[in-house]
XYZ file of N, CA, C and O in Angstrom:
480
model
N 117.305 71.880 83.103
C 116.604 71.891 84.387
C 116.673 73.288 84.991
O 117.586 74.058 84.692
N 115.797 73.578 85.762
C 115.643 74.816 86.559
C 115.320 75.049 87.983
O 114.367 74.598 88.618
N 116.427 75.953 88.443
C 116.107 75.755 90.092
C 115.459 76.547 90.589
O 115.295 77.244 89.588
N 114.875 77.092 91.417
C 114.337 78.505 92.205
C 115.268 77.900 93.627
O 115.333 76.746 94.053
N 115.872 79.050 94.099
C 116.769 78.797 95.485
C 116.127 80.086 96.408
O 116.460 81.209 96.028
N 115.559 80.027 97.160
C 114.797 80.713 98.532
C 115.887 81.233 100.064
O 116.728 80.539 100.634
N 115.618 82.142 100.266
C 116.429 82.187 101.336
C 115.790 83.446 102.171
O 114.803 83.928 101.615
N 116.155 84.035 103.345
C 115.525 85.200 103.853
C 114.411 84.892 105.344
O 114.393 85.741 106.235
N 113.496 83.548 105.461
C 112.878 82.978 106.217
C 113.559 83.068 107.620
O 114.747 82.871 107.877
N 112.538 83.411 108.481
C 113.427 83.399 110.503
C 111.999 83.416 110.703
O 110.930 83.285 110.107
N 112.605 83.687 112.054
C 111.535 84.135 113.478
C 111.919 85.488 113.347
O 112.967 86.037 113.008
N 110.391 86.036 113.834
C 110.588 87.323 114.074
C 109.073 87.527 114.677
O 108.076 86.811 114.585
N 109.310 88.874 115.378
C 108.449 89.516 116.749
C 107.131 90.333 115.532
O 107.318 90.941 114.478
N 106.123 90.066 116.111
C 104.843 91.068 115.353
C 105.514 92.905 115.401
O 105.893 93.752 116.211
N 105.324 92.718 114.047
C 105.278 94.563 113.687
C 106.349 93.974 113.446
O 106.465 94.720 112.474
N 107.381 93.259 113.385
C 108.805 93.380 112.443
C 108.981 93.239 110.919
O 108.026 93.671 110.272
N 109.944 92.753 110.252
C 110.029 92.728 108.984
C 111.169 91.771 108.647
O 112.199 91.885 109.312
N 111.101 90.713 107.559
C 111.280 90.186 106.604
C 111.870 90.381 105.490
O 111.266 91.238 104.845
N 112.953 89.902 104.855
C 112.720 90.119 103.581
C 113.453 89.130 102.805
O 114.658 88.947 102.631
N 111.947 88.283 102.200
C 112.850 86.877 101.228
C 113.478 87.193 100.048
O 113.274 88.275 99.497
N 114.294 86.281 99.559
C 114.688 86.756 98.164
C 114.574 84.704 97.227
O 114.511 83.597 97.761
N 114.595 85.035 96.046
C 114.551 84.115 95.420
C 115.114 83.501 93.649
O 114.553 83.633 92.561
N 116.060 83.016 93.919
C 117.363 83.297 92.421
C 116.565 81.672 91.742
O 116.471 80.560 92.262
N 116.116 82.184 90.428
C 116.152 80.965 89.402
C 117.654 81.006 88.572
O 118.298 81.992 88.215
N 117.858 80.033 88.460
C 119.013 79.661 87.770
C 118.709 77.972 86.924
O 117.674 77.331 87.104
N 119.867 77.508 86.015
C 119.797 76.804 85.151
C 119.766 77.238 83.676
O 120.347 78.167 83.114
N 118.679 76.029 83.073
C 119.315 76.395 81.606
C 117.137 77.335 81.352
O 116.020 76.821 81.414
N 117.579 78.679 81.108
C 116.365 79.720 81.395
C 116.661 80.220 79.894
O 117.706 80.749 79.514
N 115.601 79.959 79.180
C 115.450 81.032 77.769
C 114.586 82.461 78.846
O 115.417 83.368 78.889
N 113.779 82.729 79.347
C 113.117 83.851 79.102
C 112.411 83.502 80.912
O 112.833 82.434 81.356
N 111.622 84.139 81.708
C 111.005 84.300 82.717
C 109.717 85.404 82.604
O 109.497 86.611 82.705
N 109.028 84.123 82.322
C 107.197 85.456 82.327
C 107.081 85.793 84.255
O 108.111 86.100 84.857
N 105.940 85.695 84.885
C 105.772 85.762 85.995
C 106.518 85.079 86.827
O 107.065 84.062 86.400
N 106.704 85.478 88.180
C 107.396 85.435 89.021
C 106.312 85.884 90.541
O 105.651 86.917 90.655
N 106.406 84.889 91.431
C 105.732 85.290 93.052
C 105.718 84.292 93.941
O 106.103 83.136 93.765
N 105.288 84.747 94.844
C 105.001 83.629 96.019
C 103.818 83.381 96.631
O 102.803 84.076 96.652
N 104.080 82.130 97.222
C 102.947 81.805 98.068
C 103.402 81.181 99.243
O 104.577 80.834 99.365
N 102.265 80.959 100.413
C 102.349 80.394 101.274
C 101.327 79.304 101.520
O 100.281 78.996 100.947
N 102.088 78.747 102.734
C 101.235 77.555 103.281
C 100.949 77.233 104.609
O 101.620 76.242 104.896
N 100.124 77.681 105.759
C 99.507 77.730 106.522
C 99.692 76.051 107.353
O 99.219 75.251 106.546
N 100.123 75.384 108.445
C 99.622 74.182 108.821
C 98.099 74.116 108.507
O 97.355 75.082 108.672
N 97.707 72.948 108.059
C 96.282 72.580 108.196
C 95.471 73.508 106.781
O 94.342 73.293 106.340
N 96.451 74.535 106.312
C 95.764 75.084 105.019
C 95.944 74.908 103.927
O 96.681 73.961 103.651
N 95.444 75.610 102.953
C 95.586 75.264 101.348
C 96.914 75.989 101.213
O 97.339 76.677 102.141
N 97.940 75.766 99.442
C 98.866 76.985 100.126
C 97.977 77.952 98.993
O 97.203 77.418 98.199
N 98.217 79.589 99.034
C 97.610 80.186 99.077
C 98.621 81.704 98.255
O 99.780 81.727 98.666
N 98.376 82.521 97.521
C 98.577 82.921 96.695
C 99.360 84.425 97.696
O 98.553 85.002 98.425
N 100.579 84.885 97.698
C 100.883 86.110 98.317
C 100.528 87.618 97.388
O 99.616 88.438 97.280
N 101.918 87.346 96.825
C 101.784 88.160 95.244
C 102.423 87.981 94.236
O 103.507 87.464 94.504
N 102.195 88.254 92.639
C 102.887 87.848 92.053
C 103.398 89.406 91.428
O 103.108 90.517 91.871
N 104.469 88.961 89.954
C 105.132 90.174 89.184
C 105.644 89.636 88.017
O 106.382 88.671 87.814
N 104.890 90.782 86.985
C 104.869 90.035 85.898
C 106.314 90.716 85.480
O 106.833 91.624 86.129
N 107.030 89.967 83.962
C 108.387 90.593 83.545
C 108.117 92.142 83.591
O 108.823 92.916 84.238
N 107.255 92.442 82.998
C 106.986 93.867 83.641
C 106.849 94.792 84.526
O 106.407 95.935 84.409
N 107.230 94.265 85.370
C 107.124 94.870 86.597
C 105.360 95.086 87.171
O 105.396 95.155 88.399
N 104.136 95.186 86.737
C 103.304 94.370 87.084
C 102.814 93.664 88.202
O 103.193 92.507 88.387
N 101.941 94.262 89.049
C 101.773 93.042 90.675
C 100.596 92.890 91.039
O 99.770 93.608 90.476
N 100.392 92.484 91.477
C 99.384 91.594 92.281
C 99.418 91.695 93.424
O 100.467 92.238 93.769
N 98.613 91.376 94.450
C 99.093 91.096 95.760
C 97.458 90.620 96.541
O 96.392 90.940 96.014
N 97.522 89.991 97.576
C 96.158 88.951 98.403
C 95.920 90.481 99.264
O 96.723 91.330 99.652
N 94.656 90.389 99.337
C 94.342 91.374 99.991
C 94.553 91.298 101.524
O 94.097 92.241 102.171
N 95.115 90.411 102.119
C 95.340 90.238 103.321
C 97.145 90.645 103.364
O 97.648 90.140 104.367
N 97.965 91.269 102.680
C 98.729 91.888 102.901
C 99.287 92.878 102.660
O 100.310 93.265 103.225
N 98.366 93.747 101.295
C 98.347 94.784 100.915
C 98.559 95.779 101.867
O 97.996 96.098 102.914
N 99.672 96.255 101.133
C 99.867 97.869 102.131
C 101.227 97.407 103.556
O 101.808 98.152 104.345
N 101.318 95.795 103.350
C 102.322 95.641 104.339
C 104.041 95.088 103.524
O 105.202 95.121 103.930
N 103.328 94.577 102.127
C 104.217 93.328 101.707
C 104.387 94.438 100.470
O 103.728 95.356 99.983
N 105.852 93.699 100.234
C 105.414 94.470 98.514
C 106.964 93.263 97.790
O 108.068 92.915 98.209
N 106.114 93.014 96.522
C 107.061 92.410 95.431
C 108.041 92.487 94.569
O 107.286 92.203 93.639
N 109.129 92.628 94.009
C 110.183 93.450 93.975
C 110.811 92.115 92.457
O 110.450 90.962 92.222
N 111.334 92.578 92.103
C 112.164 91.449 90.911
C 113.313 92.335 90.307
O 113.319 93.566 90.279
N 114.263 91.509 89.841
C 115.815 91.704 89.281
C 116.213 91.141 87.873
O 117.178 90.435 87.583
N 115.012 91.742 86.909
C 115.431 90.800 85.736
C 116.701 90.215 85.249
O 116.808 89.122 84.694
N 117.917 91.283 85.583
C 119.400 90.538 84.961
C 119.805 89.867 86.058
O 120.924 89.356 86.067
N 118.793 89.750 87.355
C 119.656 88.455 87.953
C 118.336 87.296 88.220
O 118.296 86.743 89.318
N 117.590 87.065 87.479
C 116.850 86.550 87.542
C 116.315 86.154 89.365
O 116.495 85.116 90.002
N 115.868 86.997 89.634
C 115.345 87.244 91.173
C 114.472 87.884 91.573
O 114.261 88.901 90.912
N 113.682 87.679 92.625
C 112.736 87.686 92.751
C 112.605 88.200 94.657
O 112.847 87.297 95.458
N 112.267 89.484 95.178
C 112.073 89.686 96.315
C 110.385 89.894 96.639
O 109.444 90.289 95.951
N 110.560 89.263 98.498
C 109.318 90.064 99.061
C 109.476 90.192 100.010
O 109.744 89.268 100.778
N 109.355 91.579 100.388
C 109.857 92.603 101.875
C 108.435 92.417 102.254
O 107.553 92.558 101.406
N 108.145 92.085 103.584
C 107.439 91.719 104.353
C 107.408 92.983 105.304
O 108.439 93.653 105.241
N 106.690 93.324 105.945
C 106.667 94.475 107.251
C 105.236 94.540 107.928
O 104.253 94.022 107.397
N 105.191 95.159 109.044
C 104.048 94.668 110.744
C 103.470 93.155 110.017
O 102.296 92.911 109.741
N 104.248 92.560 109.879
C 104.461 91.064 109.909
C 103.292 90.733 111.431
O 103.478 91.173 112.566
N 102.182 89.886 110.992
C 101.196 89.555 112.260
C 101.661 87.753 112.250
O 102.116 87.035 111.359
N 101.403 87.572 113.255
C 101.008 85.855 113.517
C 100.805 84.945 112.666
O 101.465 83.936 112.419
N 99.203 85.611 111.911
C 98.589 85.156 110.969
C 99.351 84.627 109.780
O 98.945 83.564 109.310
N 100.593 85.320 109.117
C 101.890 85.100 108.403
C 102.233 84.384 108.475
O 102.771 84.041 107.423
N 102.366 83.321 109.672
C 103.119 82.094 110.221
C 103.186 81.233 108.841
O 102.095 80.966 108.337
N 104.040 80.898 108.359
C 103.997 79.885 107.078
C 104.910 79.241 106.210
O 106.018 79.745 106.394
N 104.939 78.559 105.546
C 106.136 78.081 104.121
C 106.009 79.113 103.227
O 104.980 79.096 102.551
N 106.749 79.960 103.056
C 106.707 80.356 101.889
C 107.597 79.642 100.803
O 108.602 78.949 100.961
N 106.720 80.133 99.281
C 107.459 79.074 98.094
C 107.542 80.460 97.205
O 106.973 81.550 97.284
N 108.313 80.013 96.512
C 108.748 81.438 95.163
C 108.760 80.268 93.876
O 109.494 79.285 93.775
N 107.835 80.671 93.075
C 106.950 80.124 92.016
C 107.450 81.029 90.544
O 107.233 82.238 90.476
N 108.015 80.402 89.609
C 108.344 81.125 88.372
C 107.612 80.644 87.022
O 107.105 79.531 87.162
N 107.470 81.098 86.008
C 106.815 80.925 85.007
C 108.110 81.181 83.902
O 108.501 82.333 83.712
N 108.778 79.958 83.151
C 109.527 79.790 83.011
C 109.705 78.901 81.623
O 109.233 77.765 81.666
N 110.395 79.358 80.302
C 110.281 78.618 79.388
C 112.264 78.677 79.513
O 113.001 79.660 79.589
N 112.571 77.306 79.489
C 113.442 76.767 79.442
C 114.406 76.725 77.439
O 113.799 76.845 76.375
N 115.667 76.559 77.576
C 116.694 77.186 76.560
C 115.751 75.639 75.217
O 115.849 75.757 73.996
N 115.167 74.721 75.721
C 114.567 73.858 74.625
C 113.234 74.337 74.519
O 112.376 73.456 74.558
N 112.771 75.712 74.372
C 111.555 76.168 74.225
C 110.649 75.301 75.289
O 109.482 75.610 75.050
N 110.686 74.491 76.200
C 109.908 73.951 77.028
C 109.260 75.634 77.666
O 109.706 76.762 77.460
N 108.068 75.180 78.476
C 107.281 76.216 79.376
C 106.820 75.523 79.918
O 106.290 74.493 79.500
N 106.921 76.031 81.371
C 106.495 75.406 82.761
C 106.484 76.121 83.928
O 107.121 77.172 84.002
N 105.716 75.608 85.045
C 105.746 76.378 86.026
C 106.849 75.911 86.912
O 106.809 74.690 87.066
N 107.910 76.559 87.596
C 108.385 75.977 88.697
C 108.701 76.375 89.665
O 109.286 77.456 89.614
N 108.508 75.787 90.941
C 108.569 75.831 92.925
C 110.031 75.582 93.503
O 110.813 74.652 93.301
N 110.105 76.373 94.047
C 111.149 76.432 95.124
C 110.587 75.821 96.126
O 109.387 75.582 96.257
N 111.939 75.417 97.253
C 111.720 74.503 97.595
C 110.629 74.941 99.188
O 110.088 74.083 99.885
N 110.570 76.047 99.367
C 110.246 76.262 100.579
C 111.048 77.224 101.648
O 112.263 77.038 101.725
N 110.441 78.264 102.498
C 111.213 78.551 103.591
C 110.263 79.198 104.608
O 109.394 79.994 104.253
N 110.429 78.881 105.711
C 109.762 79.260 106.638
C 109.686 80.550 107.539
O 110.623 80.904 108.255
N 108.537 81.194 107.445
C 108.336 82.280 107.894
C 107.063 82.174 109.390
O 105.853 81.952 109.429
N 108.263 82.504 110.605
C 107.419 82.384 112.105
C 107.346 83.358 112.627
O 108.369 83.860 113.092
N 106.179 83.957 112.740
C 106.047 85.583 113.351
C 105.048 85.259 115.084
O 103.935 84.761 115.253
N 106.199 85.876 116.232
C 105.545 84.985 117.438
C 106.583 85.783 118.851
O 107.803 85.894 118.970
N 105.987 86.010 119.316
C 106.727 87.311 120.662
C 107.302 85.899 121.686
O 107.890 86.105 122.748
């Protein structure tokens, strides 16, 4: 089995900064991609950025230039420093791994959630 464990989520004032982090652990042969997403009340959840084992990124064009994606291959972890953090941010974030397990299994798997409230 495999966990993703999330942590880093608060309140915080517009123009501040963030920064989640996210540890898979269990029984892990190997870790392809690695990222997050969020989830909006009332929205779809919705793609932040991802990072491939390569270091490799992605990112939604609605945070480019504020957010950036970060990973720790020997500790299997996964960061995203957030900064002028707007309103709009308000959300669940989830940290999402791509993950073939020590019985050659491959799968995707979600953390559990943490909440990110940006609000004066």
């Amino acid at each position: 089995q495999v966990q993703l464990g999330e942590s880093g989520g608060g309140l915080v004032q517009p123009g501040g900064s963030l920064r989640l982090s996210c540890a898979a652990s269990g029984s892990i042969f190997r870790v392809y991609a690695m990222g997050w997403y969020r989830q909006a009340p009332g929205k779809e959840r919705e793609l932040v950025a991802t990072i491939t084992s390569g270091g490799s990124t992605n990112y939604a064009e609605s945070v480019k230039g504020r957010f950036t994606i970060s990973r720790d291959n020997a500790k299997i972890t996964v960061y995203l420093q957030m900064s002028s953090l707007k309103p709009e941010d308000t959300a669940v974030y989830y940290c999402n791994a791509d993950v073939v397990t020590m019985t050659q299994f491959r799968n995707e798997y979600w953390g559990q959630g943490t909440q990110v409230t940006v609000s004066s």
